[in-house]
Amino acid sequence: PPNALFSVIQFNEGVTVIEDFTDNHERVKAAINLVQSEDKGTCLYDAAFDAIGRLDRVISSPQEQRAIILFTDGKDQLTTDDPTPCSVQTLPDVIRAARPTDITLPSTPIHTIGLYGQAGDNSINQPALQQLAGETYAFSAFGTATQLDSLFERIMQGLNSQLVATASVFAQQGANQAI
């Protein structure tokens, strides 16, 4: 949507904001094109945790739709050759931050896009990306770099198909359930 705010954040051992939150979609597209994959360690969970905090500071109303789209291989490791975790935060920490138990705080769906080097290789941690998306009520998409446009479109279709409903509820004594 025209009023949607986007930010582009690159991460490896640290987090670098390429483009802070803006509704200028041309600047966002240009910023995405500036991001280069580097052969370094990846503190994936620290970066996702940081992104949730950035959204918390920008979006003040729990009624506003919010989401993170995470382009990653799903691996949290010191280097490409060393599988030792890089992040201080863990996958469960990120999920808890994205789905706070305090109902007055907003939830943050984390959509994941995993890119294989070539179709069918095991260069990504697909189970972790599916868990992160699934447990934050988000969508996952997996494919190769040549399929990136269709993968991103799949996530955007899911986002655009969501509706927010509000209602005044006068619950009666006893068990009440809403879905």
CSV table of N, CA and C in Angstrom, one decimal:
chain,number,residue,atom,x,y,z
A,1,PRO,N,0.8,-1.2,0.0
A,1,PRO,CA,0.0,0.0,0.0
A,1,PRO,C,0.9,1.3,0.0
A,2,PRO,N,0.3,2.4,-0.5
A,2,PRO,CA,1.1,3.6,-0.6
A,2,PRO,C,1.6,4.1,0.7
A,3,ASN,N,0.9,3.9,1.8
A,3,ASN,CA,1.3,4.4,3.1
A,3,ASN,C,2.1,3.4,3.9
A,4,ALA,N,2.5,2.3,3.3
A,4,ALA,CA,3.3,1.3,4.1
A,4,ALA,C,4.7,1.8,4.3
A,5,LEU,N,5.2,1.6,5.5
A,5,LEU,CA,6.6,2.0,5.8
A,5,LEU,C,7.5,0.7,5.7
A,6,PHE,N,8.6,0.9,5.1
A,6,PHE,CA,9.6,-0.2,4.9
A,6,PHE,C,11.0,0.3,5.4
A,7,SER,N,11.7,-0.7,5.9
A,7,SER,CA,13.1,-0.4,6.2
A,7,SER,C,13.9,-1.6,5.7
A,8,VAL,N,15.1,-1.3,5.3
A,8,VAL,CA,16.0,-2.4,4.7
A,8,VAL,C,17.2,-2.5,5.6
A,9,ILE,N,17.4,-3.7,6.2
A,9,ILE,CA,18.5,-3.9,7.2
A,9,ILE,C,19.3,-5.1,6.7
A,10,GLN,N,20.6,-4.9,6.6
A,10,GLN,CA,21.5,-5.9,6.2
A,10,GLN,C,22.1,-6.5,7.5
A,11,PHE,N,22.3,-7.8,7.6
A,11,PHE,CA,23.0,-8.3,8.8
A,11,PHE,C,23.9,-9.4,8.5
A,12,ASN,N,25.0,-9.5,9.3
A,12,ASN,CA,25.9,-10.6,9.3
A,12,ASN,C,26.3,-10.7,10.8
A,13,GLU,N,27.6,-10.4,11.1
A,13,GLU,CA,27.9,-10.4,12.6
A,13,GLU,C,27.3,-9.2,13.3
A,14,GLY,N,26.9,-8.2,12.6
A,14,GLY,CA,26.2,-7.0,13.1
A,14,GLY,C,25.0,-6.7,12.2
A,15,VAL,N,24.3,-5.6,12.6
A,15,VAL,CA,23.2,-5.1,11.9
A,15,VAL,C,23.5,-3.7,11.3
A,16,THR,N,23.2,-3.5,10.0
A,16,THR,CA,23.4,-2.3,9.3
A,16,THR,C,22.1,-1.8,8.7
A,17,VAL,N,21.7,-0.7,9.1
A,17,VAL,CA,20.4,-0.1,8.5
A,17,VAL,C,20.8,0.5,7.1
A,18,ILE,N,20.4,-0.1,6.0
A,18,ILE,CA,20.6,0.5,4.7
A,18,ILE,C,19.6,1.6,4.4
A,19,GLU,N,18.4,1.4,4.8
A,19,GLU,CA,17.3,2.4,4.6
A,19,GLU,C,16.4,2.3,5.8
A,20,ASP,N,16.3,3.4,6.5
A,20,ASP,CA,15.4,3.5,7.7
A,20,ASP,C,14.0,3.5,7.2
A,21,PHE,N,13.1,3.4,8.1
A,21,PHE,CA,11.6,3.3,7.8
A,21,PHE,C,11.2,4.6,6.9
A,22,THR,N,10.6,4.2,5.8
A,22,THR,CA,10.2,5.3,4.9
A,22,THR,C,9.0,4.7,4.1
A,23,ASP,N,8.2,5.7,3.5
A,23,ASP,CA,7.1,5.3,2.6
A,23,ASP,C,7.5,5.5,1.2
A,24,ASN,N,8.8,5.9,0.9
A,24,ASN,CA,9.3,6.1,-0.4
A,24,ASN,C,9.8,4.7,-0.9
A,25,HIS,N,8.9,4.1,-1.7
A,25,HIS,CA,9.1,2.7,-2.2
A,25,HIS,C,10.3,2.7,-3.2
A,26,GLU,N,10.5,3.7,-3.9
A,26,GLU,CA,11.7,3.7,-4.8
A,26,GLU,C,13.0,3.7,-4.1
A,27,ARG,N,13.1,4.4,-3.0
A,27,ARG,CA,14.3,4.3,-2.1
A,27,ARG,C,14.4,3.0,-1.5
A,28,VAL,N,13.3,2.3,-1.2
A,28,VAL,CA,13.4,1.0,-0.6
A,28,VAL,C,13.9,0.0,-1.7
A,29,LYS,N,13.4,0.1,-2.9
A,29,LYS,CA,13.9,-0.8,-4.0
A,29,LYS,C,15.4,-0.6,-4.2
A,30,ALA,N,15.8,0.7,-4.2
A,30,ALA,CA,17.2,1.0,-4.4
A,30,ALA,C,18.1,0.4,-3.3
A,31,ALA,N,17.6,0.5,-2.1
A,31,ALA,CA,18.3,0.0,-0.9
A,31,ALA,C,18.4,-1.5,-1.0
A,32,ILE,N,17.3,-2.2,-1.4
A,32,ILE,CA,17.4,-3.7,-1.5
A,32,ILE,C,18.5,-4.1,-2.5
A,33,ASN,N,18.6,-3.3,-3.6
A,33,ASN,CA,19.6,-3.6,-4.6
A,33,ASN,C,21.0,-3.4,-4.1
A,34,LEU,N,21.2,-2.6,-3.1
A,34,LEU,CA,22.5,-2.3,-2.5
A,34,LEU,C,23.0,-3.4,-1.6
A,35,VAL,N,22.1,-4.3,-1.1
A,35,VAL,CA,22.5,-5.3,-0.2
A,35,VAL,C,23.2,-6.4,-1.0
A,36,GLN,N,24.4,-6.7,-0.4
A,36,GLN,CA,25.2,-7.8,-1.0
A,36,GLN,C,25.4,-8.9,0.0
A,37,SER,N,25.3,-10.1,-0.4
A,37,SER,CA,25.6,-11.2,0.5
A,37,SER,C,27.1,-11.3,0.7
A,38,GLU,N,27.5,-11.4,2.0
A,38,GLU,CA,28.9,-11.5,2.3
A,38,GLU,C,29.2,-12.8,2.9
A,39,ASP,N,30.4,-13.3,2.7
A,39,ASP,CA,30.8,-14.6,3.2
A,39,ASP,C,31.4,-14.4,4.7
A,40,LYS,N,30.4,-14.1,5.6
A,40,LYS,CA,30.8,-13.9,7.0
A,40,LYS,C,29.8,-14.7,7.9
A,41,GLY,N,30.0,-14.5,9.1
A,41,GLY,CA,29.1,-15.1,10.1
A,41,GLY,C,27.8,-14.5,10.0
A,42,THR,N,26.8,-15.1,10.5
A,42,THR,CA,25.4,-14.6,10.5
A,42,THR,C,24.8,-14.7,11.9
A,43,CYS,N,24.5,-13.6,12.5
A,43,CYS,CA,23.8,-13.5,13.8
A,43,CYS,C,22.3,-13.3,13.5
A,44,LEU,N,21.7,-14.4,12.9
A,44,LEU,CA,20.3,-14.3,12.4
A,44,LEU,C,19.4,-13.9,13.5
A,45,TYR,N,19.4,-14.6,14.6
A,45,TYR,CA,18.4,-14.4,15.7
A,45,TYR,C,18.6,-13.0,16.4
A,46,ASP,N,19.8,-12.5,16.5
A,46,ASP,CA,20.0,-11.2,17.0
A,46,ASP,C,19.5,-10.1,16.1
A,47,ALA,N,19.6,-10.4,14.8
A,47,ALA,CA,19.1,-9.4,13.8
A,47,ALA,C,17.6,-9.4,13.8
A,48,ALA,N,16.9,-10.6,13.9
A,48,ALA,CA,15.5,-10.6,13.9
A,48,ALA,C,15.0,-10.0,15.2
A,49,PHE,N,15.6,-10.2,16.3
A,49,PHE,CA,15.2,-9.6,17.6
A,49,PHE,C,15.4,-8.1,17.5
A,50,ASP,N,16.4,-7.6,16.9
A,50,ASP,CA,16.6,-6.2,16.7
A,50,ASP,C,15.6,-5.6,15.8
A,51,ALA,N,15.2,-6.3,14.8
A,51,ALA,CA,14.1,-5.8,13.8
A,51,ALA,C,12.8,-5.6,14.6
A,52,ILE,N,12.5,-6.6,15.4
A,52,ILE,CA,11.2,-6.5,16.2
A,52,ILE,C,11.3,-5.2,17.1
A,53,GLY,N,12.4,-5.0,17.7
A,53,GLY,CA,12.6,-3.7,18.5
A,53,GLY,C,12.4,-2.5,17.7
A,54,ARG,N,13.0,-2.5,16.5
A,54,ARG,CA,12.8,-1.3,15.6
A,54,ARG,C,11.4,-1.1,15.3
A,55,LEU,N,10.6,-2.1,15.0
A,55,LEU,CA,9.2,-2.0,14.7
A,55,LEU,C,8.5,-1.4,15.9
A,56,ASP,N,8.8,-1.9,17.1
A,56,ASP,CA,8.2,-1.4,18.3
A,56,ASP,C,8.3,0.1,18.5
A,57,ARG,N,9.5,0.6,18.1
A,57,ARG,CA,9.8,2.0,18.3
A,57,ARG,C,9.1,2.9,17.2
A,58,VAL,N,8.8,2.3,16.0
A,58,VAL,CA,8.2,3.0,14.9
A,58,VAL,C,6.6,2.9,14.9
A,59,ILE,N,6.1,1.8,15.3
A,59,ILE,CA,4.7,1.6,15.2
A,59,ILE,C,4.1,1.6,16.6
A,60,SER,N,3.3,2.6,16.9
A,60,SER,CA,2.9,2.8,18.3
A,60,SER,C,1.5,2.2,18.5
A,61,SER,N,0.7,2.0,17.5
A,61,SER,CA,-0.7,1.5,17.7
A,61,SER,C,-0.7,0.0,17.4
A,62,PRO,N,-1.3,-0.7,18.4
A,62,PRO,CA,-1.4,-2.2,18.1
A,62,PRO,C,-2.3,-2.5,17.0
A,63,GLN,N,-3.1,-1.6,16.5
A,63,GLN,CA,-4.0,-1.9,15.4
A,63,GLN,C,-3.3,-1.8,14.0
A,64,GLU,N,-2.1,-1.2,14.0
A,64,GLU,CA,-1.4,-1.1,12.7
A,64,GLU,C,-0.8,-2.4,12.4
A,65,GLN,N,-0.9,-2.8,11.1
A,65,GLN,CA,-0.3,-4.0,10.6
A,65,GLN,C,1.2,-3.9,10.6
A,66,ARG,N,1.8,-4.9,11.0
A,66,ARG,CA,3.3,-4.9,11.0
A,66,ARG,C,3.8,-6.3,10.6
A,67,ALA,N,5.0,-6.3,10.0
A,67,ALA,CA,5.5,-7.6,9.6
A,67,ALA,C,7.0,-7.4,9.3
A,68,ILE,N,7.7,-8.5,9.4
A,68,ILE,CA,9.1,-8.6,9.0
A,68,ILE,C,9.2,-9.6,7.9
A,69,ILE,N,9.9,-9.3,6.8
A,69,ILE,CA,10.2,-10.2,5.7
A,69,ILE,C,11.7,-10.5,5.8
A,70,LEU,N,12.0,-11.7,6.1
A,70,LEU,CA,13.4,-12.0,6.4
A,70,LEU,C,14.0,-12.9,5.2
A,71,PHE,N,15.0,-12.3,4.5
A,71,PHE,CA,15.6,-13.0,3.4
A,71,PHE,C,16.9,-13.6,4.0
A,72,THR,N,17.0,-14.9,4.1
A,72,THR,CA,18.1,-15.5,4.8
A,72,THR,C,18.3,-17.0,4.4
A,73,ASP,N,19.4,-17.6,4.7
A,73,ASP,CA,19.6,-19.0,4.6
A,73,ASP,C,19.1,-19.7,5.8
A,74,GLY,N,18.7,-19.0,6.9
A,74,GLY,CA,18.2,-19.6,8.1
A,74,GLY,C,19.3,-20.1,9.0
A,75,LYS,N,20.5,-19.9,8.7
A,75,LYS,CA,21.6,-20.4,9.5
A,75,LYS,C,22.1,-19.3,10.4
A,76,ASP,N,22.3,-19.6,11.7
A,76,ASP,CA,22.9,-18.7,12.7
A,76,ASP,C,24.2,-19.3,13.1
A,77,GLN,N,25.3,-18.8,12.5
A,77,GLN,CA,26.6,-19.4,12.8
A,77,GLN,C,27.7,-18.4,12.7
A,78,LEU,N,28.8,-18.7,13.4
A,78,LEU,CA,30.0,-17.8,13.4
A,78,LEU,C,30.6,-17.5,12.0
A,79,THR,N,30.8,-18.6,11.3
A,79,THR,CA,31.3,-18.4,9.9
A,79,THR,C,30.6,-19.5,9.1
A,80,THR,N,30.8,-19.4,7.8
A,80,THR,CA,30.2,-20.5,6.9
A,80,THR,C,30.8,-21.8,7.2
A,81,ASP,N,32.0,-21.9,7.7
A,81,ASP,CA,32.7,-23.2,8.1
A,81,ASP,C,32.5,-23.6,9.5
A,82,ASP,N,32.0,-22.7,10.4
A,82,ASP,CA,31.8,-23.0,11.8
A,82,ASP,C,30.4,-22.9,12.2
A,83,PRO,N,29.7,-24.0,12.5
A,83,PRO,CA,28.3,-23.9,12.8
A,83,PRO,C,28.0,-23.4,14.2
A,84,THR,N,29.0,-23.0,15.0
A,84,THR,CA,28.8,-22.5,16.3
A,84,THR,C,27.8,-21.3,16.2
A,85,PRO,N,26.8,-21.2,17.0
A,85,PRO,CA,25.8,-20.1,16.9
A,85,PRO,C,26.5,-18.8,17.1
A,86,CYS,N,26.1,-17.8,16.4
A,86,CYS,CA,26.6,-16.4,16.4
A,86,CYS,C,25.8,-15.6,17.3
A,87,SER,N,24.5,-15.8,17.4
A,87,SER,CA,23.6,-14.9,18.1
A,87,SER,C,23.6,-15.1,19.6
A,88,VAL,N,23.4,-14.0,20.4
A,88,VAL,CA,23.1,-14.1,21.8
A,88,VAL,C,21.7,-14.6,22.0
A,89,GLN,N,20.8,-14.1,21.1
A,89,GLN,CA,19.3,-14.6,21.2
A,89,GLN,C,19.2,-15.9,20.5
A,90,THR,N,18.1,-16.6,20.8
A,90,THR,CA,17.9,-17.9,20.2
A,90,THR,C,16.6,-17.9,19.4
A,91,LEU,N,16.3,-18.9,18.7
A,91,LEU,CA,15.0,-19.0,18.0
A,91,LEU,C,13.8,-18.8,18.9
A,92,PRO,N,13.8,-19.5,20.0
A,92,PRO,CA,12.6,-19.3,21.0
A,92,PRO,C,12.5,-17.9,21.5
A,93,ASP,N,13.7,-17.2,21.7
A,93,ASP,CA,13.7,-15.8,22.2
A,93,ASP,C,13.0,-14.9,21.1
A,94,VAL,N,13.3,-15.2,19.9
A,94,VAL,CA,12.8,-14.3,18.8
A,94,VAL,C,11.2,-14.6,18.7
A,95,ILE,N,10.8,-15.8,18.8
A,95,ILE,CA,9.4,-16.2,18.7
A,95,ILE,C,8.7,-15.5,19.9
A,96,ARG,N,9.3,-15.6,21.1
A,96,ARG,CA,8.6,-14.9,22.3
A,96,ARG,C,8.5,-13.4,22.1
A,97,ALA,N,9.5,-12.8,21.5
A,97,ALA,CA,9.5,-11.3,21.3
A,97,ALA,C,8.5,-11.0,20.2
A,98,ALA,N,8.3,-11.9,19.2
A,98,ALA,CA,7.3,-11.6,18.1
A,98,ALA,C,5.9,-11.9,18.6
A,99,ARG,N,5.7,-12.7,19.6
A,99,ARG,CA,4.4,-13.1,20.1
A,99,ARG,C,4.4,-12.8,21.6
A,100,PRO,N,4.3,-11.6,22.0
A,100,PRO,CA,4.3,-11.3,23.5
A,100,PRO,C,3.1,-11.9,24.1
A,101,THR,N,3.2,-12.3,25.4
A,101,THR,CA,2.1,-12.9,26.1
A,101,THR,C,1.2,-11.7,26.6
A,102,ASP,N,1.7,-10.5,26.7
A,102,ASP,CA,0.8,-9.4,27.1
A,102,ASP,C,0.0,-9.0,25.9
A,103,ILE,N,-1.3,-9.2,26.0
A,103,ILE,CA,-2.2,-8.9,24.8
A,103,ILE,C,-2.3,-7.5,24.4
A,104,THR,N,-1.8,-6.6,25.2
A,104,THR,CA,-1.8,-5.2,24.9
A,104,THR,C,-0.6,-4.8,23.9
A,105,LEU,N,0.3,-5.7,23.8
A,105,LEU,CA,1.5,-5.5,22.9
A,105,LEU,C,1.2,-6.2,21.6
A,106,PRO,N,1.7,-5.6,20.5
A,106,PRO,CA,1.4,-6.1,19.2
A,106,PRO,C,2.3,-7.4,18.9
A,107,SER,N,1.7,-8.2,18.1
A,107,SER,CA,2.5,-9.4,17.5
A,107,SER,C,3.2,-9.0,16.3
A,108,THR,N,4.2,-9.7,15.9
A,108,THR,CA,5.0,-9.4,14.7
A,108,THR,C,5.2,-10.6,13.9
A,109,PRO,N,4.4,-10.8,12.8
A,109,PRO,CA,4.7,-12.0,12.0
A,109,PRO,C,6.0,-11.8,11.3
A,110,ILE,N,6.8,-12.9,11.2
A,110,ILE,CA,8.1,-12.9,10.6
A,110,ILE,C,8.0,-13.8,9.4
A,111,HIS,N,7.9,-13.3,8.2
A,111,HIS,CA,7.8,-14.0,7.0
A,111,HIS,C,9.2,-14.3,6.5
A,112,THR,N,9.4,-15.5,6.1
A,112,THR,CA,10.8,-16.0,5.7
A,112,THR,C,10.8,-16.3,4.2
A,113,ILE,N,11.9,-15.9,3.6
A,113,ILE,CA,12.2,-16.3,2.2
A,113,ILE,C,13.6,-16.9,2.3
A,114,GLY,N,13.7,-18.2,2.0
A,114,GLY,CA,15.0,-18.9,1.9
A,114,GLY,C,15.4,-19.2,0.5
A,115,LEU,N,16.6,-18.8,0.2
A,115,LEU,CA,17.1,-19.0,-1.2
A,115,LEU,C,18.1,-20.1,-1.2
A,116,TYR,N,17.8,-21.1,-2.1
A,116,TYR,CA,18.8,-22.1,-2.3
A,116,TYR,C,19.8,-21.7,-3.3
A,117,GLY,N,21.0,-22.2,-3.2
A,117,GLY,CA,22.0,-22.0,-4.3
A,117,GLY,C,21.5,-22.5,-5.6
A,118,GLN,N,21.0,-23.7,-5.5
A,118,GLN,CA,20.4,-24.4,-6.7
A,118,GLN,C,19.2,-25.2,-6.1
A,119,ALA,N,18.3,-25.5,-6.9
A,119,ALA,CA,17.1,-26.3,-6.5
A,119,ALA,C,17.5,-27.6,-5.8
A,120,GLY,N,16.9,-27.8,-4.6
A,120,GLY,CA,17.1,-29.0,-3.9
A,120,GLY,C,18.4,-29.2,-3.1
A,121,ASP,N,19.3,-28.2,-3.1
A,121,ASP,CA,20.5,-28.4,-2.2
A,121,ASP,C,20.1,-28.1,-0.8
A,122,ASN,N,21.0,-28.4,0.1
A,122,ASN,CA,20.6,-28.2,1.5
A,122,ASN,C,21.4,-27.0,2.1
A,123,SER,N,21.5,-25.9,1.3
A,123,SER,CA,22.3,-24.8,1.8
A,123,SER,C,21.5,-23.8,2.7
A,124,ILE,N,20.2,-24.2,3.0
A,124,ILE,CA,19.4,-23.3,3.9
A,124,ILE,C,18.9,-24.2,5.0
A,125,ASN,N,18.5,-23.6,6.1
A,125,ASN,CA,17.9,-24.3,7.2
A,125,ASN,C,16.4,-24.1,7.1
A,126,GLN,N,15.8,-24.8,6.2
A,126,GLN,CA,14.4,-24.7,5.9
A,126,GLN,C,13.5,-25.0,7.1
A,127,PRO,N,13.8,-26.0,8.0
A,127,PRO,CA,13.0,-26.3,9.1
A,127,PRO,C,12.9,-25.1,10.1
A,128,ALA,N,14.1,-24.4,10.3
A,128,ALA,CA,14.1,-23.2,11.3
A,128,ALA,C,13.3,-22.1,10.7
A,129,LEU,N,13.4,-21.9,9.4
A,129,LEU,CA,12.6,-20.8,8.7
A,129,LEU,C,11.1,-21.1,8.7
A,130,GLN,N,10.8,-22.3,8.5
A,130,GLN,CA,9.3,-22.7,8.6
A,130,GLN,C,8.8,-22.5,10.0
A,131,GLN,N,9.6,-22.9,11.0
A,131,GLN,CA,9.2,-22.8,12.4
A,131,GLN,C,9.0,-21.3,12.8
A,132,LEU,N,10.0,-20.5,12.4
A,132,LEU,CA,9.9,-19.1,12.7
A,132,LEU,C,8.7,-18.4,12.1
A,133,ALA,N,8.4,-18.7,10.8
A,133,ALA,CA,7.2,-18.2,10.2
A,133,ALA,C,5.9,-18.8,10.8
A,134,GLY,N,5.9,-20.1,10.9
A,134,GLY,CA,4.7,-20.7,11.4
A,134,GLY,C,4.3,-20.3,12.8
A,135,GLU,N,5.3,-20.2,13.7
A,135,GLU,CA,5.0,-19.8,15.1
A,135,GLU,C,4.7,-18.3,15.3
A,136,THR,N,5.0,-17.5,14.3
A,136,THR,CA,4.6,-16.1,14.3
A,136,THR,C,3.5,-15.8,13.4
A,137,TYR,N,2.8,-16.8,12.9
A,137,TYR,CA,1.6,-16.7,12.1
A,137,TYR,C,2.0,-15.9,10.8
A,138,ALA,N,3.0,-16.4,10.1
A,138,ALA,CA,3.5,-15.8,8.9
A,138,ALA,C,3.7,-16.8,7.8
A,139,PHE,N,4.2,-16.4,6.7
A,139,PHE,CA,4.3,-17.3,5.5
A,139,PHE,C,5.8,-17.5,5.2
A,140,SER,N,6.1,-18.7,4.6
A,140,SER,CA,7.4,-19.0,4.2
A,140,SER,C,7.4,-19.3,2.7
A,141,ALA,N,8.5,-19.0,2.1
A,141,ALA,CA,8.7,-19.3,0.6
A,141,ALA,C,10.1,-19.7,0.4
A,142,PHE,N,10.3,-20.7,-0.4
A,142,PHE,CA,11.7,-21.2,-0.7
A,142,PHE,C,11.9,-21.4,-2.2
A,143,GLY,N,13.1,-21.1,-2.6
A,143,GLY,CA,13.4,-21.3,-4.0
A,143,GLY,C,14.8,-20.8,-4.3
A,144,THR,N,15.1,-20.6,-5.6
A,144,THR,CA,16.4,-20.1,-6.0
A,144,THR,C,16.3,-18.6,-6.3
A,145,ALA,N,17.5,-18.0,-6.5
A,145,ALA,CA,17.5,-16.5,-6.7
A,145,ALA,C,16.8,-16.1,-8.0
A,146,THR,N,16.7,-17.0,-9.0
A,146,THR,CA,15.9,-16.7,-10.2
A,146,THR,C,14.4,-16.7,-9.9
A,147,GLN,N,14.0,-17.2,-8.8
A,147,GLN,CA,12.6,-17.2,-8.4
A,147,GLN,C,12.2,-16.2,-7.4
A,148,LEU,N,13.2,-15.3,-7.1
A,148,LEU,CA,13.0,-14.3,-6.0
A,148,LEU,C,11.7,-13.5,-6.2
A,149,ASP,N,11.5,-13.0,-7.4
A,149,ASP,CA,10.3,-12.2,-7.6
A,149,ASP,C,9.0,-12.9,-7.2
A,150,SER,N,8.9,-14.2,-7.7
A,150,SER,CA,7.7,-14.9,-7.4
A,150,SER,C,7.6,-15.3,-5.9
A,151,LEU,N,8.7,-15.5,-5.2
A,151,LEU,CA,8.7,-15.8,-3.8
A,151,LEU,C,8.3,-14.6,-3.0
A,152,PHE,N,8.8,-13.5,-3.4
A,152,PHE,CA,8.4,-12.2,-2.7
A,152,PHE,C,6.9,-11.9,-3.0
A,153,GLU,N,6.5,-12.2,-4.2
A,153,GLU,CA,5.0,-12.0,-4.5
A,153,GLU,C,4.1,-12.9,-3.7
A,154,ARG,N,4.6,-14.1,-3.5
A,154,ARG,CA,3.8,-15.1,-2.7
A,154,ARG,C,3.6,-14.5,-1.2
A,155,ILE,N,4.7,-14.0,-0.7
A,155,ILE,CA,4.6,-13.4,0.7
A,155,ILE,C,3.6,-12.1,0.6
A,156,MET,N,3.8,-11.3,-0.4
A,156,MET,CA,3.0,-10.1,-0.4
A,156,MET,C,1.5,-10.4,-0.7
A,157,GLN,N,1.2,-11.5,-1.4
A,157,GLN,CA,-0.2,-11.9,-1.6
A,157,GLN,C,-0.8,-12.3,-0.3
A,158,GLY,N,0.0,-13.0,0.5
A,158,GLY,CA,-0.5,-13.4,1.8
A,158,GLY,C,-0.7,-12.2,2.7
A,159,LEU,N,0.2,-11.3,2.7
A,159,LEU,CA,0.0,-10.0,3.5
A,159,LEU,C,-1.2,-9.3,3.1
A,160,ASN,N,-1.4,-9.2,1.8
A,160,ASN,CA,-2.5,-8.4,1.2
A,160,ASN,C,-3.9,-9.1,1.4
A,161,SER,N,-3.9,-10.4,1.7
A,161,SER,CA,-5.1,-11.1,1.9
A,161,SER,C,-5.6,-11.1,3.4
A,162,GLN,N,-4.8,-10.5,4.2
A,162,GLN,CA,-5.1,-10.4,5.7
A,162,GLN,C,-6.0,-9.2,6.0
A,163,LEU,N,-7.0,-9.4,6.9
A,163,LEU,CA,-7.8,-8.4,7.3
A,163,LEU,C,-7.7,-8.2,8.8
A,164,VAL,N,-8.0,-7.0,9.3
A,164,VAL,CA,-8.0,-6.8,10.7
A,164,VAL,C,-9.4,-6.5,11.1
A,165,ALA,N,-9.9,-7.2,12.1
A,165,ALA,CA,-11.3,-6.9,12.5
A,165,ALA,C,-11.2,-6.4,14.0
A,166,THR,N,-12.1,-5.4,14.2
A,166,THR,CA,-12.2,-4.9,15.6
A,166,THR,C,-13.7,-5.0,16.0
A,167,ALA,N,-13.9,-5.2,17.3
A,167,ALA,CA,-15.2,-5.3,17.8
A,167,ALA,C,-15.3,-5.0,19.3
A,168,SER,N,-16.4,-4.5,19.7
A,168,SER,CA,-16.6,-4.4,21.2
A,168,SER,C,-17.3,-5.7,21.6
A,169,VAL,N,-16.7,-6.3,22.6
A,169,VAL,CA,-17.1,-7.6,23.1
A,169,VAL,C,-17.6,-7.4,24.5
A,170,PHE,N,-18.8,-8.0,24.8
A,170,PHE,CA,-19.3,-8.0,26.2
A,170,PHE,C,-19.4,-9.4,26.6
A,171,ALA,N,-18.4,-10.0,27.1
A,171,ALA,CA,-18.3,-11.4,27.4
A,171,ALA,C,-19.3,-11.7,28.6
A,172,GLN,N,-19.8,-12.9,28.5
A,172,GLN,CA,-20.7,-13.4,29.6
A,172,GLN,C,-19.9,-14.2,30.6
A,173,GLN,N,-20.4,-14.3,31.8
A,173,GLN,CA,-19.7,-15.1,32.8
A,173,GLN,C,-19.6,-16.5,32.3
A,174,GLY,N,-18.4,-17.1,32.6
A,174,GLY,CA,-18.2,-18.5,32.1
A,174,GLY,C,-17.2,-18.5,31.0
A,175,ALA,N,-17.1,-19.7,30.3
A,175,ALA,CA,-16.2,-19.8,29.2
A,175,ALA,C,-16.6,-19.1,28.0
A,176,ASN,N,-15.7,-18.3,27.4
A,176,ASN,CA,-16.0,-17.6,26.2
A,176,ASN,C,-14.8,-17.9,25.3
A,177,GLN,N,-15.0,-18.0,24.0
A,177,GLN,CA,-14.0,-18.3,23.1
A,177,GLN,C,-14.2,-17.5,21.8
A,178,ALA,N,-13.1,-17.0,21.3
A,178,ALA,CA,-13.1,-16.3,20.0
A,178,ALA,C,-12.0,-16.8,19.1
A,179,ILE,N,-12.2,-16.8,17.8
A,179,ILE,CA,-11.2,-17.2,16.9
A,179,ILE,C,-11.2,-16.2,15.8
